[in-house]
Each structure stands twice: as C-alpha cells, then as structure tokens.
Amino acid sequence: MRNILILGGTTEASALARLLAECGERATLSYAGRVDNPRPQPVPVRVGGFGGAEGLAAYLQSEGVTHLVDATHPFAATMSGNAVIAARQAGVAHIALTRPAWRAEQDDRWTHAPDMAGAIAALDGPARRIMLALGRMHADAFAVQPQHFYLLRFVDAPAVPPVLPQHHLVIDRGPFGVEGDRRLMQEHRIDLILCKNAGGAGAQAKLIAARQLDLPVLMIDRPALPDRLEAHDPQDVLRWLDHDADRGV
Ligand code: 3Y8
Ligand code: NAP
C-alpha cells in the first residue's frame, strides 16, 4: 500500500488531494501553518514545519512514506530544496507538482524584478498607487518606499497593522476573480500591480484585470529551484505513481 505525503498550500495540491482520495490512495497533506484556517482537505492534514531537511527525512522514515509530492508554491524555495534532500536521504520517490510560470501576452505592460529586494528598489521615484499582491509576509519590507499608496490583501487579519503609512488592507483568500480584482483596482485608483510569478489560475485574475485596464505589472521572477522531476498536472502525478507500481516500488 502506497503512503503519499503531499507538501501543500496551493490549488494544485488541493486538486491532487481530491484525486488521490477518489482513488482510495493513502495520502496526507502538509501545511506550514501560515494561515489560521487552511482549506479543509479530503485526506488527513498535518500542520507545521518538519525541522529542516533532516526533520523531513526522519518524518518520511518514521511514517513509512513511499512517495513525496512537493506541491508547494514556486516561491516556497526552502521547502522545495529540503524536499529534494530529504527524499534522497530517506530513499523515497519524489516529484514536484508545479505550474508553468505566467508569460506576458501581447499588449501586456510587464517589467521584471529578480527578487523581493529588486522589486523594492524598482519603486524608487514619485508616489504611485500600487496593488501589492504579495500577501502578509513581505508587506512591511516596502516601508522603505513610504511615498506610495499600497493596496494590500492578506489571508488573515494581522495581529499588528502593516507599518506602511499609506495603505488599504483587504482580508481575503483566493482563488480570485477578474471582476472583483478589476473593481478593486478601479476603486483604489491603482496605477501599478506588483506580484510574484506564481503561475496557476488561483492568482491570475489580477493579471487579466490589469490587461483590461491597461495597467503596468511589476513581476517578481521565480527563485531558483533544485533540479527535480516535475509534473504540471495532478493526473501526471497519478501516472507517475502507477509507473512506480509497475516497477514494483
Ligand atoms: C497556507 C492554504 C487552495 C490553495 C489556494 C495558489 C492559489 C489561492 C493566490 C493575491 C495573491 C499569495 C498568498 C496566494 C494565493 C492560492 C492558494 C494562493 C497569493 C493559502 C493557504 C496558505 C497560504 C499561505 C499564503 C502566504 C502568502 C501566499 C497570499 C489555504 C490560502 C500572496 C502568494 O498570511 C500569511 O502568512 C500568508 C502567507 C505564504 C505569501 C506571503 O508571502 O504572504 N500564500 N495561502 C499554506 C501553509 O500553511 O502551508 O488556506 O488554502 C493557499 C493559497 N493562496 O487549496 O485553494 O495556488 O497559489 N497566497 C502569491 O501567489 O503571490 C495571493 O492577493 O493576488
Ligand atoms: P518556505 O519559505 O519555502 O518554507 C519555510 C519553512 O516553512 C520550511 O523550511 C518548512 O519548515 C516550512 N514549510 C513550508 N511549507 C511547508 C509545508 N507545506 N508543510 C510543512 N512545513 C512547511 O515556504 P513559504 O514560502 O513560507 O510557504 C509556506 C506555505 O505557504 C507552503 O505550503 C506554500 O505552498 C504556501 N504558499 C506559499 C506562497 C508564497 O508566496 N511563498 C504562496 C501560496 C502558498 P521546516 O524547515 O521546519 O520543515
């Protein structure tokens, strides 16, 4: 009997959990514990870090995990690096379920930043009205650019208000819709969208809304990730599992 661990926190991870539950597979979905009420899942859930790559390797062995699926967000680089190391140490089959990066379409007005620091530096200059679609963990870092108005969107209400002097905070979780994102941008007279190249459908609405409103986007490119086997669709993960079964894993 296979025993699958999914490192979750994305739309694709939830889709895979549904698929494995429907197939009667034994699977556990793991959350970091970043938000108060993560989405309920059709498989058992565990919450919290493992204690680095060593902690994850020990977990894989103690729980008898046979297959590790890293379905974390493309910016969860530490978790993804740990997954590759831990799977190798524990001798567990490993695949990443990730989504292709978004690509600018014709007429899109994108500029790129290599990372968070580059995005902050790119905001030098006169005041603008920016939709900072980065979530809670990085918002305060933009306090070094206080001249701008920031539209923020967090999953949970923060214990301490954001330090940004001019901001409006929306508490909401995705997946988001184009109409809602467009209305938000118009209501707050947004003139720049700043986001991560998350890929996938759950956060794409703001890019479509920006296109409709002919607004510029500052796109933070993805961090480097280790070489690993990758799938872009939960069905491909099922095929990978069955292929392993054929090989008697
Ligand atoms: C805890 C678990 C599902 C998964 C849904 C996806 C889509 C909706 C869009 C915007 C961008 C952002 C943020 C975002 C989206 C999906 C997906 C995605 C972006 C939940 C969830 C967890 C998190 C963590 C949270 C981060 C934050 C990032 C908000 C669940 C809802 C900005 C990423 O407050 C915090 O500490 C939040 C932290 C990491 C990034 C950040 O730096 O703040 N996601 N998001 C996961 C865990 O504990 O392991 O409740 O479902 C999941 C989802 N959020 O099953 O339907 O697949 O990406 N999440 C980004 O893309 O830039 C919002 O506002 O337009
Ligand atoms: P990260 O920086 O790569 O990970 C930092 C530490 O958090 C990891 O070393 C691990 O702790 C713990 N961790 C991360 N993901 C975990 C998981 N799924 N299960 C158990 N522990 C986990 O990760 P992050 O960017 O903070 O993302 C955290 C979670 O939010 C992930 O599940 C990710 O999929 C989700 N998410 C992130 C973003 C984003 O923009 N980063 C967007 C959407 C969803 P230990 O070292 O102690 O094991």
JSON list of C-alpha atoms in Angstrom, two decimals, residues 177-189 209 213:
[
{"chain": "A", "resi": 177, "resn": "GLY", "atom": "CA", "xyz": [-11.99, 36.58, -9.87]},
{"chain": "A", "resi": 178, "resn": "VAL", "atom": "CA", "xyz": [-11.28, 39.07, -12.66]},
{"chain": "A", "resi": 179, "resn": "GLU", "atom": "CA", "xyz": [-14.37, 41.21, -11.97]},
{"chain": "A", "resi": 180, "resn": "GLY", "atom": "CA", "xyz": [-13.54, 41.51, -8.28]},
{"chain": "A", "resi": 181, "resn": "ASP", "atom": "CA", "xyz": [-9.88, 42.34, -8.93]},
{"chain": "A", "resi": 182, "resn": "ARG", "atom": "CA", "xyz": [-10.76, 44.90, -11.61]},
{"chain": "A", "resi": 183, "resn": "ARG", "atom": "CA", "xyz": [-13.26, 46.59, -9.29]},
{"chain": "A", "resi": 184, "resn": "LEU", "atom": "CA", "xyz": [-10.64, 46.67, -6.52]},
{"chain": "A", "resi": 185, "resn": "MET", "atom": "CA", "xyz": [-8.09, 48.31, -8.83]},
{"chain": "A", "resi": 186, "resn": "GLN", "atom": "CA", "xyz": [-10.58, 50.94, -10.04]},
{"chain": "A", "resi": 187, "resn": "GLU", "atom": "CA", "xyz": [-11.92, 51.66, -6.55]},
{"chain": "A", "resi": 188, "resn": "HIS", "atom": "CA", "xyz": [-8.39, 52.38, -5.29]},
{"chain": "A", "resi": 189, "resn": "ARG", "atom": "CA", "xyz": [-7.17, 54.11, -8.48]},
{"chain": "A", "resi": 209, "resn": "ALA", "atom": "CA", "xyz": [-7.78, 42.72, -14.81]},
{"chain": "A", "resi": 213, "resn": "LEU", "atom": "CA", "xyz": [-7.39, 48.29, -17.52]}
]
